PDB file of C-alpha atoms and ligand atoms in Angstrom:
ATOM      1  CA  MET A   1     132.915  92.743 128.819  1.00 97.00           C
ATOM      2  CA  LEU A   2     130.621  95.417 127.347  1.00 98.00           C
ATOM      3  CA  VAL A   3     127.236  95.112 125.767  1.00 98.00           C
ATOM      4  CA  LEU A   4     126.084  98.083 123.662  1.00 98.00           C
ATOM      5  CA  ALA A   5     122.385  98.170 124.496  1.00 97.00           C
ATOM      6  CA  GLY A   6     119.190  99.612 123.159  1.00 94.00           C
ATOM      7  CA  THR A   7     117.153  96.353 122.218  1.00 94.00           C
ATOM      8  CA  ALA A   8     115.461  93.568 123.969  1.00 93.00           C
ATOM      9  CA  GLU A   9     118.235  91.206 122.959  1.00 96.00           C
ATOM     10  CA  ALA A  10     120.823  93.441 124.745  1.00 97.00           C
ATOM     11  CA  THR A  11     118.737  93.184 127.943  1.00 97.00           C
ATOM     12  CA  ARG A  12     118.404  89.281 127.674  1.00 97.00           C
ATOM     13  CA  LEU A  13     122.175  88.988 126.705  1.00 97.00           C
ATOM     14  CA  ALA A  14     123.258  90.989 129.814  1.00 98.00           C
ATOM     15  CA  ALA A  15     121.245  88.527 131.891  1.00 97.00           C
ATOM     16  CA  ALA A  16     122.586  85.387 130.092  1.00 97.00           C
ATOM     17  CA  LEU A  17     126.175  86.617 130.351  1.00 97.00           C
ATOM     18  CA  HIS A  18     125.730  87.564 134.002  1.00 97.00           C
ATOM     19  CA  ASP A  19     124.293  84.101 134.741  1.00 96.00           C
ATOM     20  CA  ALA A  20     127.380  82.676 132.981  1.00 94.00           C
ATOM     21  CA  GLY A  21     129.676  84.365 135.229  1.00 94.00           C
ATOM     22  CA  HIS A  22     130.858  87.268 133.038  1.00 95.00           C
ATOM     23  CA  ALA A  23     131.457  90.729 134.509  1.00 96.00           C
ATOM     24  CA  VAL A  24     128.963  92.512 132.220  1.00 98.00           C
ATOM     25  CA  THR A  25     128.564  96.289 131.752  1.00 98.00           C
ATOM     26  CA  SER A  26     125.581  97.344 129.661  1.00 98.00           C
ATOM     27  CA  SER A  27     125.892 100.717 127.876  1.00 98.00           C
ATOM     28  CA  LEU A  28     122.698 102.674 127.292  1.00 97.00           C
ATOM     29  CA  ALA A  29     122.490 105.705 124.923  1.00 96.00           C
ATOM     30  CA  GLY A  30     120.300 107.349 127.597  1.00 92.00           C
ATOM     31  CA  VAL A  31     117.271 108.218 125.234  1.00 87.00           C
ATOM     32  CA  THR A  32     114.689 106.104 127.111  1.00 83.00           C
ATOM     33  CA  SER A  33     114.059 107.557 130.786  1.00 84.00           C
ATOM     34  CA  ALA A  34     112.969 104.102 132.297  1.00 84.00           C
ATOM     35  CA  PRO A  35     115.004 101.425 130.516  1.00 87.00           C
ATOM     36  CA  SER A  36     114.426  97.801 131.274  1.00 86.00           C
ATOM     37  CA  ALA A  37     116.265  96.533 134.390  1.00 92.00           C
ATOM     38  CA  ARG A  38     119.174  94.266 133.718  1.00 95.00           C
ATOM     39  CA  PRO A  39     121.889  92.676 135.977  1.00 95.00           C
ATOM     40  CA  GLY A  40     125.493  93.712 135.997  1.00 95.00           C
ATOM     41  CA  ARG A  41     126.889  97.355 135.799  1.00 97.00           C
ATOM     42  CA  VAL A  42     124.926  99.842 133.668  1.00 97.00           C
ATOM     43  CA  ARG A  43     126.255 103.043 132.257  1.00 97.00           C
ATOM     44  CA  ARG A  44     124.418 105.792 130.323  1.00 97.00           C
ATOM     45  CA  GLY A  45     125.342 108.246 127.551  1.00 97.00           C
ATOM     46  CA  GLY A  46     127.573 108.524 124.614  1.00 98.00           C
ATOM     47  CA  PHE A  47     131.316 107.856 124.790  1.00 98.00           C
ATOM     48  CA  GLY A  48     132.435 110.686 122.481  1.00 98.00           C
ATOM     49  CA  GLY A  49     132.748 108.911 119.125  1.00 98.00           C
ATOM     50  CA  ALA A  50     135.065 106.017 118.297  1.00 98.00           C
ATOM     51  CA  ALA A  51     137.971 107.722 120.051  1.00 98.00           C
ATOM     52  CA  GLY A  52     136.115 108.101 123.278  1.00 98.00           C
ATOM     53  CA  LEU A  53     134.839 104.565 123.135  1.00 98.00           C
ATOM     54  CA  ALA A  54     138.485 103.416 122.476  1.00 98.00           C
ATOM     55  CA  ALA A  55     139.538 105.264 125.541  1.00 98.00           C
ATOM     56  CA  TYR A  56     136.727 103.699 127.570  1.00 98.00           C
ATOM     57  CA  LEU A  57     137.621 100.130 126.478  1.00 98.00           C
ATOM     58  CA  ARG A  58     141.359 100.845 127.405  1.00 98.00           C
ATOM     59  CA  ALA A  59     140.588 102.425 130.831  1.00 98.00           C
ATOM     60  CA  GLU A  60     137.868  99.665 131.901  1.00 98.00           C
ATOM     61  CA  ARG A  61     140.197  96.792 130.489  1.00 97.00           C
ATOM     62  CA  ILE A  62     137.294  95.492 128.496  1.00 98.00           C
ATOM     63  CA  ASP A  63     138.028  92.128 126.822  1.00 97.00           C
ATOM     64  CA  ALA A  64     134.925  91.543 124.616  1.00 98.00           C
ATOM     65  CA  VAL A  65     132.356  93.790 123.031  1.00 98.00           C
ATOM     66  CA  ILE A  66     128.914  92.733 121.733  1.00 98.00           C
ATOM     67  CA  ASP A  67     127.095  95.403 119.849  1.00 98.00           C
ATOM     68  CA  ALA A  68     123.454  94.809 120.486  1.00 98.00           C
ATOM     69  CA  THR A  69     122.226  98.290 119.381  1.00 98.00           C
ATOM     70  CA  HIS A  70     119.076  98.534 117.270  1.00 97.00           C
ATOM     71  CA  PRO A  71     119.395  97.693 113.452  1.00 97.00           C
ATOM     72  CA  PHE A  72     118.633 101.367 112.767  1.00 97.00           C
ATOM     73  CA  ALA A  73     121.411 102.705 115.147  1.00 97.00           C
ATOM     74  CA  ALA A  74     123.381 104.243 112.238  1.00 97.00           C
ATOM     75  CA  ARG A  75     126.592 105.462 113.980  1.00 98.00           C
ATOM     76  CA  MET A  76     127.330 103.194 116.959  1.00 98.00           C
ATOM     77  CA  PRO A  77     128.069 100.125 114.971  1.00 98.00           C
ATOM     78  CA  PHE A  78     130.801 101.963 112.973  1.00 98.00           C
ATOM     79  CA  ASN A  79     132.218 103.384 116.217  1.00 98.00           C
ATOM     80  CA  VAL A  80     132.356 100.012 117.810  1.00 98.00           C
ATOM     81  CA  ALA A  81     134.083  98.464 114.857  1.00 98.00           C
ATOM     82  CA  SER A  82     136.628 101.074 114.688  1.00 98.00           C
ATOM     83  CA  ALA A  83     137.450 101.244 118.519  1.00 98.00           C
ATOM     84  CA  CYS A  84     137.676  97.549 118.904  1.00 98.00           C
ATOM     85  CA  ALA A  85     139.988  97.385 115.846  1.00 98.00           C
ATOM     86  CA  GLU A  86     142.184 100.049 117.436  1.00 98.00           C
ATOM     87  CA  VAL A  87     142.317  98.640 120.873  1.00 98.00           C
ATOM     88  CA  HIS A  88     142.424  94.951 119.647  1.00 98.00           C
ATOM     89  CA  VAL A  89     139.327  93.732 121.526  1.00 98.00           C
ATOM     90  CA  ARG A  90     137.265  91.117 119.989  1.00 98.00           C
ATOM     91  CA  HIS A  91     133.763  92.217 118.947  1.00 98.00           C
ATOM     92  CA  CYS A  92     130.620  91.022 117.237  1.00 98.00           C
ATOM     93  CA  ARG A  93     127.448  92.593 116.089  1.00 98.00           C
ATOM     94  CA  LEU A  94     124.117  91.065 117.081  1.00 98.00           C
ATOM     95  CA  LEU A  95     121.668  91.974 114.239  1.00 98.00           C
ATOM     96  CA  ARG A  96     118.346  90.332 113.907  1.00 97.00           C
ATOM     97  CA  PRO A  97     117.530  89.040 110.416  1.00 97.00           C
ATOM     98  CA  GLN A  98     115.254  91.520 108.380  1.00 98.00           C
ATOM     99  CA  TRP A  99     111.584  90.953 107.684  1.00 98.00           C
ATOM    100  CA  ALA A 100     110.726  89.898 103.982  1.00 97.00           C
ATOM    101  CA  PRO A 101     107.423  90.385 102.387  1.00 97.00           C
ATOM    102  CA  GLY A 102     105.076  87.498 101.693  1.00 95.00           C
ATOM    103  CA  ALA A 103     102.857  87.068  98.805  1.00 95.00           C
ATOM    104  CA  ASP A 104      99.899  88.967 100.314  1.00 95.00           C
ATOM    105  CA  ASP A 105     101.974  91.703 101.601  1.00 98.00           C
ATOM    106  CA  ARG A 106     101.645  95.196  99.937  1.00 98.00           C
ATOM    107  CA  TRP A 107     104.983  96.892 100.675  1.00 98.00           C
ATOM    108  CA  THR A 108     106.470  99.801  99.187  1.00 98.00           C
ATOM    109  CA  SER A 109     110.295  99.395 100.022  1.00 98.00           C
ATOM    110  CA  VAL A 110     112.281 102.686 100.471  1.00 98.00           C
ATOM    111  CA  ARG A 111     115.899 103.177 101.231  1.00 97.00           C
ATOM    112  CA  SER A 112     115.676 105.706 103.935  1.00 96.00           C
ATOM    113  CA  LEU A 113     113.409 107.559 106.331  1.00 97.00           C
ATOM    114  CA  ASP A 114     113.514 110.599 104.126  1.00 97.00           C
ATOM    115  CA  ALA A 115     112.130 108.778 101.164  1.00 98.00           C
ATOM    116  CA  ALA A 116     109.061 107.471 103.159  1.00 98.00           C
ATOM    117  CA  PRO A 117     106.810 110.750 103.114  1.00 98.00           C
ATOM    118  CA  GLY A 118     107.045 110.717  99.195  1.00 98.00           C
ATOM    119  CA  ALA A 119     106.020 107.086  99.171  1.00 98.00           C
ATOM    120  CA  LEU A 120     102.851 107.951 101.334  1.00 98.00           C
ATOM    121  CA  LEU A 121     101.936 110.588  98.856  1.00 98.00           C
ATOM    122  CA  ASP A 122     102.378 108.152  96.044  1.00 98.00           C
ATOM    123  CA  LEU A 123      99.966 105.828  97.805  1.00 98.00           C
ATOM    124  CA  ASP A 124      97.619 108.876  98.507  1.00 98.00           C
ATOM    125  CA  ALA A 125      97.429 107.666 102.128  1.00 98.00           C
ATOM    126  CA  ARG A 126      95.384 109.735 104.417  1.00 98.00           C
ATOM    127  CA  ARG A 127      95.437 108.121 107.796  1.00 98.00           C
ATOM    128  CA  VAL A 128      98.830 106.720 108.697  1.00 98.00           C
ATOM    129  CA  PHE A 129     100.188 104.547 111.507  1.00 98.00           C
ATOM    130  CA  LEU A 130     103.742 105.694 111.948  1.00 97.00           C
ATOM    131  CA  ALA A 131     105.552 102.875 113.651  1.00 95.00           C
ATOM    132  CA  VAL A 132     109.077 104.478 113.490  1.00 95.00           C
ATOM    133  CA  GLY A 133     109.781 105.627 116.969  1.00 92.00           C
ATOM    134  CA  ARG A 134     109.302 109.220 118.106  1.00 92.00           C
ATOM    135  CA  GLN A 135     112.917 110.225 117.102  1.00 92.00           C
ATOM    136  CA  SER A 136     112.128 109.598 113.465  1.00 95.00           C
ATOM    137  CA  VAL A 137     108.659 111.449 113.025  1.00 96.00           C
ATOM    138  CA  GLY A 138     110.322 114.737 111.974  1.00 95.00           C
ATOM    139  CA  PRO A 139     110.166 113.930 108.084  1.00 97.00           C
ATOM    140  CA  PHE A 140     106.452 113.378 108.203  1.00 97.00           C
ATOM    141  CA  LEU A 141     105.387 116.557 110.034  1.00 95.00           C
ATOM    142  CA  GLY A 142     105.327 118.558 106.797  1.00 95.00           C
ATOM    143  CA  LEU A 143     102.469 116.514 105.466  1.00 97.00           C
ATOM    144  CA  ALA A 144      99.833 118.570 107.422  1.00 96.00           C
ATOM    145  CA  ASP A 145      96.844 117.477 105.238  1.00 97.00           C
ATOM    146  CA  ARG A 146      97.373 113.794 106.334  1.00 98.00           C
ATOM    147  CA  TRP A 147      96.649 112.305 109.766  1.00 98.00           C
ATOM    148  CA  PHE A 148      99.290 110.329 111.799  1.00 98.00           C
ATOM    149  CA  LEU A 149      99.001 107.991 114.744  1.00 98.00           C
ATOM    150  CA  VAL A 150     102.462 107.746 116.405  1.00 97.00           C
ATOM    151  CA  ARG A 151     103.017 104.998 118.909  1.00 95.00           C
ATOM    152  CA  SER A 152     106.205 105.419 121.041  1.00 91.00           C
ATOM    153  CA  ILE A 153     107.650 104.362 124.417  1.00 87.00           C
ATOM    154  CA  GLU A 154     108.289 108.027 125.491  1.00 89.00           C
ATOM    155  CA  PRO A 155     105.779 110.917 124.604  1.00 89.00           C
ATOM    156  CA  LEU A 156     106.173 113.014 121.626  1.00 92.00           C
ATOM    157  CA  ALA A 157     106.955 116.782 122.671  1.00 89.00           C
ATOM    158  CA  ASP A 158     104.204 119.006 121.352  1.00 90.00           C
ATOM    159  CA  PRO A 159     102.656 117.081 118.602  1.00 93.00           C
ATOM    160  CA  PRO A 160     100.858 119.131 115.898  1.00 95.00           C
ATOM    161  CA  ASP A 161      97.080 118.843 115.387  1.00 95.00           C
ATOM    162  CA  HIS A 162      97.510 116.225 112.456  1.00 97.00           C
ATOM    163  CA  VAL A 163      99.536 113.968 114.801  1.00 97.00           C
ATOM    164  CA  THR A 164      97.976 111.798 117.677  1.00 96.00           C
ATOM    165  CA  SER A 165     100.582 110.253 119.943  1.00 95.00           C
ATOM    166  CA  ILE A 166      99.924 107.054 121.943  1.00 95.00           C
ATOM    167  CA  LEU A 167     102.264 105.476 124.388  1.00 93.00           C
ATOM    168  CA  ASP A 168     102.986 101.663 124.275  1.00 93.00           C
ATOM    169  CA  ARG A 169     105.956  99.333 124.397  1.00 88.00           C
ATOM    170  CA  GLY A 170     106.198  95.834 122.742  1.00 86.00           C
ATOM    171  CA  PRO A 171     105.799  93.054 122.469  1.00 91.00           C
ATOM    172  CA  PHE A 172     102.446  93.536 120.543  1.00 95.00           C
ATOM    173  CA  THR A 173      99.883  91.126 119.721  1.00 97.00           C
ATOM    174  CA  PRO A 174      98.231  90.218 116.356  1.00 97.00           C
ATOM    175  CA  ASP A 175      94.644  90.964 117.824  1.00 97.00           C
ATOM    176  CA  GLY A 176      95.721  94.228 119.406  1.00 97.00           C
ATOM    177  CA  GLU A 177      97.416  95.420 116.199  1.00 98.00           C
ATOM    178  CA  LEU A 178      94.357  94.612 114.055  1.00 98.00           C
ATOM    179  CA  LYS A 179      92.101  96.484 116.545  1.00 98.00           C
ATOM    180  CA  LEU A 180      94.426  99.360 116.487  1.00 98.00           C
ATOM    181  CA  LEU A 181      94.524  99.693 112.709  1.00 98.00           C
ATOM    182  CA  GLN A 182      90.634  99.238 112.403  1.00 98.00           C
ATOM    183  CA  MET A 183      89.868 101.637 115.266  1.00 98.00           C
ATOM    184  CA  HIS A 184      91.891 104.469 113.724  1.00 98.00           C
ATOM    185  CA  GLN A 185      90.797 103.708 110.192  1.00 98.00           C
ATOM    186  CA  ILE A 186      94.394 103.421 109.117  1.00 98.00           C
ATOM    187  CA  ASP A 187      95.001 103.192 105.366  1.00 98.00           C
ATOM    188  CA  ALA A 188      98.805 102.957 105.469  1.00 98.00           C
ATOM    189  CA  VAL A 189     101.561 101.827 107.774  1.00 98.00           C
ATOM    190  CA  VAL A 190     105.218 103.080 107.972  1.00 98.00           C
ATOM    191  CA  ALA A 191     107.679 100.757 109.484  1.00 98.00           C
ATOM    192  CA  LYS A 192     111.392 100.375 109.867  1.00 98.00           C
ATOM    193  CA  ASN A 193     112.599  96.898 108.848  1.00 98.00           C
ATOM    194  CA  ALA A 194     113.664  96.114 112.413  1.00 97.00           C
ATOM    195  CA  GLY A 195     113.115  92.283 112.313  1.00 97.00           C
ATOM    196  CA  GLY A 196     112.254  90.172 115.206  1.00 95.00           C
ATOM    197  CA  VAL A 197     108.914  89.083 116.663  1.00 93.00           C
ATOM    198  CA  ALA A 198     108.019  91.792 119.133  1.00 91.00           C
ATOM    199  CA  THR A 199     106.843  94.406 116.575  1.00 92.00           C
ATOM    200  CA  ALA A 200     106.107  92.115 113.673  1.00 96.00           C
ATOM    201  CA  PRO A 201     102.210  91.869 114.441  1.00 97.00           C
ATOM    202  CA  LYS A 202     101.707  95.084 112.751  1.00 98.00           C
ATOM    203  CA  LEU A 203     102.652  93.678 109.499  1.00 98.00           C
ATOM    204  CA  GLY A 204     100.301  90.706 109.815  1.00 98.00           C
ATOM    205  CA  ALA A 205      97.396  93.084 110.773  1.00 98.00           C
ATOM    206  CA  ALA A 206      98.220  95.375 107.634  1.00 98.00           C
ATOM    207  CA  ARG A 207      98.403  92.028 105.404  1.00 98.00           C
ATOM    208  CA  ALA A 208      95.014  90.951 106.968  1.00 98.00           C
ATOM    209  CA  LEU A 209      93.399  94.287 106.203  1.00 98.00           C
ATOM    210  CA  GLY A 210      94.934  94.712 102.677  1.00 98.00           C
ATOM    211  CA  ILE A 211      96.664  97.969 103.980  1.00 98.00           C
ATOM    212  CA  PRO A 212     100.078  99.001 102.205  1.00 98.00           C
ATOM    213  CA  VAL A 213     103.214  99.138 104.386  1.00 98.00           C
ATOM    214  CA  VAL A 214     106.032 101.701 103.547  1.00 98.00           C
ATOM    215  CA  MET A 215     108.988  99.739 104.768  1.00 98.00           C
ATOM    216  CA  ILE A 216     112.181 101.620 105.315  1.00 98.00           C
ATOM    217  CA  GLY A 217     115.453  99.753 104.760  1.00 98.00           C
ATOM    218  CA  ARG A 218     118.179  99.510 107.143  1.00 98.00           C
ATOM    219  CA  PRO A 219     121.196 101.774 107.415  1.00 97.00           C
ATOM    220  CA  ALA A 220     124.551 100.626 106.162  1.00 97.00           C
ATOM    221  CA  GLN A 221     126.527  98.169 108.575  1.00 96.00           C
ATOM    222  CA  PRO A 222     130.291  98.045 108.905  1.00 97.00           C
ATOM    223  CA  GLN A 223     131.995  95.454 106.581  1.00 96.00           C
ATOM    224  CA  GLY A 224     134.197  92.653 107.623  1.00 96.00           C
ATOM    225  CA  ILE A 225     132.931  92.131 111.178  1.00 97.00           C
ATOM    226  CA  VAL A 226     131.479  89.110 112.895  1.00 98.00           C
ATOM    227  CA  VAL A 227     127.476  89.391 112.666  1.00 98.00           C
ATOM    228  CA  VAL A 228     125.362  87.082 114.862  1.00 98.00           C
ATOM    229  CA  PRO A 229     121.452  86.997 114.493  1.00 98.00           C
ATOM    230  CA  ASP A 230     120.384  86.345 118.047  1.00 97.00           C
ATOM    231  CA  VAL A 231     121.320  85.956 121.787  1.00 98.00           C
ATOM    232  CA  ALA A 232     122.066  82.235 121.507  1.00 98.00           C
ATOM    233  CA  ALA A 233     124.479  82.861 118.748  1.00 98.00           C
ATOM    234  CA  ALA A 234     126.038  85.811 120.640  1.00 98.00           C
ATOM    235  CA  LEU A 235     126.678  83.655 123.717  1.00 97.00           C
ATOM    236  CA  ALA A 236     128.175  80.911 121.412  1.00 97.00           C
ATOM    237  CA  TRP A 237     130.516  83.517 119.884  1.00 98.00           C
ATOM    238  CA  MET A 238     131.621  84.597 123.354  1.00 96.00           C
ATOM    239  CA  ALA A 239     132.379  81.076 124.454  1.00 95.00           C
ATOM    240  CA  ALA A 240     134.154  80.229 121.056  1.00 95.00           C
ATOM    241  CA  THR A 241     136.402  83.305 121.157  1.00 95.00           C
ATOM    242  CA  ALA A 242     137.271  83.159 124.953  1.00 87.00           C
ATOM    243  CA  PRO A 243     141.124  83.254 125.473  1.00 83.00           C
ATOM    244  CA  ILE A 244     142.582  79.973 126.719  1.00 74.00           C
ATOM    245  CA  ALA A 245     143.222  80.291 130.415  1.00 67.00           C
TER     246      ALA A 245
HETATM  247  P1  NAP B   1     123.261 105.817 116.605  1.00 53.00           P
HETATM  248  O1  NAP B   1     123.024 106.808 115.551  1.00 53.00           O
HETATM  249  O2  NAP B   1     124.111 104.612 116.385  1.00 53.00           O
HETATM  250  O3  NAP B   1     123.994 106.602 117.834  1.00 53.00           O
HETATM  251  C1  NAP B   1     124.102 108.070 117.988  1.00 53.00           C
HETATM  252  C2  NAP B   1     125.060 108.333 119.128  1.00 53.00           C
HETATM  253  O4  NAP B   1     124.385 107.865 120.348  1.00 53.00           O
HETATM  254  C3  NAP B   1     126.313 107.373 119.122  1.00 53.00           C
HETATM  255  O5  NAP B   1     127.286 108.041 118.321  1.00 53.00           O
HETATM  256  C4  NAP B   1     126.753 107.340 120.605  1.00 53.00           C
HETATM  257  O6  NAP B   1     127.351 108.515 121.092  1.00 53.00           O
HETATM  258  C5  NAP B   1     125.411 107.258 121.220  1.00 53.00           C
HETATM  259  N1  NAP B   1     124.942 105.840 121.545  1.00 53.00           N
HETATM  260  C6  NAP B   1     124.212 104.977 120.704  1.00 53.00           C
HETATM  261  N2  NAP B   1     123.935 103.909 121.341  1.00 53.00           N
HETATM  262  C7  NAP B   1     124.574 103.948 122.530  1.00 53.00           C
HETATM  263  C8  NAP B   1     124.729 103.065 123.520  1.00 53.00           C
HETATM  264  N3  NAP B   1     124.165 101.865 123.549  1.00 53.00           N
HETATM  265  N4  NAP B   1     125.711 103.400 124.644  1.00 53.00           N
HETATM  266  C9  NAP B   1     126.228 104.596 124.697  1.00 53.00           C
HETATM  267  N5  NAP B   1     126.093 105.504 123.670  1.00 53.00           N
HETATM  268  C10 NAP B   1     125.208 105.220 122.584  1.00 53.00           C
HETATM  269  O7  NAP B   1     121.882 105.409 117.332  1.00 53.00           O
HETATM  270  P2  NAP B   1     120.507 106.186 117.506  1.00 53.00           P
HETATM  271  O8  NAP B   1     119.694 105.788 116.316  1.00 53.00           O
HETATM  272  O9  NAP B   1     120.701 107.546 117.831  1.00 53.00           O
HETATM  273  O10 NAP B   1     119.819 105.308 118.655  1.00 53.00           O
HETATM  274  C11 NAP B   1     120.357 105.621 119.984  1.00 53.00           C
HETATM  275  C12 NAP B   1     119.964 104.398 120.896  1.00 53.00           C
HETATM  276  O11 NAP B   1     118.591 104.025 120.723  1.00 53.00           O
HETATM  277  C13 NAP B   1     120.841 103.138 120.444  1.00 53.00           C
HETATM  278  O12 NAP B   1     121.213 102.482 121.534  1.00 53.00           O
HETATM  279  C14 NAP B   1     119.864 102.180 119.748  1.00 53.00           C
HETATM  280  O13 NAP B   1     120.055 100.791 119.918  1.00 53.00           O
HETATM  281  C15 NAP B   1     118.554 102.755 120.354  1.00 53.00           C
HETATM  282  N6  NAP B   1     117.366 102.496 119.428  1.00 53.00           N
HETATM  283  C16 NAP B   1     117.311 103.162 118.162  1.00 53.00           C
HETATM  284  C17 NAP B   1     116.315 102.953 117.271  1.00 53.00           C
HETATM  285  C18 NAP B   1     116.332 103.516 116.007  1.00 53.00           C
HETATM  286  O14 NAP B   1     115.274 103.348 115.179  1.00 53.00           O
HETATM  287  N7  NAP B   1     117.304 104.277 115.586  1.00 53.00           N
HETATM  288  C19 NAP B   1     115.189 102.309 117.691  1.00 53.00           C
HETATM  289  C20 NAP B   1     115.117 101.571 118.971  1.00 53.00           C
HETATM  290  C21 NAP B   1     116.219 101.719 119.861  1.00 53.00           C
HETATM  291  P3  NAP B   1     128.950 108.639 121.100  1.00 53.00           P
HETATM  292  O15 NAP B   1     129.457 108.786 119.623  1.00 53.00           O
HETATM  293  O16 NAP B   1     129.142 109.970 121.830  1.00 53.00           O
HETATM  294  O17 NAP B   1     129.457 107.541 121.786  1.00 53.00           O
END
């Protein structure tokens, strides 16, 4: 079976499936140079669109696919849905529930990454914590009269003067996030609505300090597919849909 990886859940899922006796191959996009270790086979790099993935599924005789790519992976879920339908392989999408604002949160919700810089201007934010991943920093670089703190797993290539890059990998702690926002005198946070617990503490820290959050909405997902919220549900789906021996 094949797990499309790129999240902590994908790593845990590969381990759990391996322990349950499945021959698991994890597929990584190849964007992180030192990905988390996991049992089973690991392959890296794109398949060449839905057609390439379908050819791979046939060639490797894959009998089940779990798409555990990140909630902001915009293309892979559509490729998986299309390839699995073509090759008649069962598949499900592991997608964490979204975060929702509480009464004390100051969120400005935007539909896409490209709308976030405008929201920062509306808030007149000056010192911004950009918690969007290094691949998504581009749309903010034009705001040269603002200062940005970017935290990412891999370093930013040649950050301009108004961008400070720090390296870290979740899970993060409430106390650590509070200190980070205070130390850098952050007055706005930009986040993707990734859901989950590992990166949520920044939202609690912003709430505690009364700092606004520009929350970017998720990209569209394929319609009519099986969606599960966590690793346990993905394992239950695997067991429930196994062919009768
Ligand atoms: P994307 O738009 O869905 O994918 C772009 C292309 O990258 C896909 O068409 C595919 O190439 C290849 N690809 C993506 N995931 C792959 C996988 N698991 N195995 C093999 N090829 C894969 O996704 P993205 O936003 O570029 O993200 C790339 C990877 O980073 C994903 O695995 C995602 O889970 C992870 N990630 C993304 C974010 C984010 O904010 N976007 C955050 C954390 C982690 P082909 O069409 O050639 O097959």
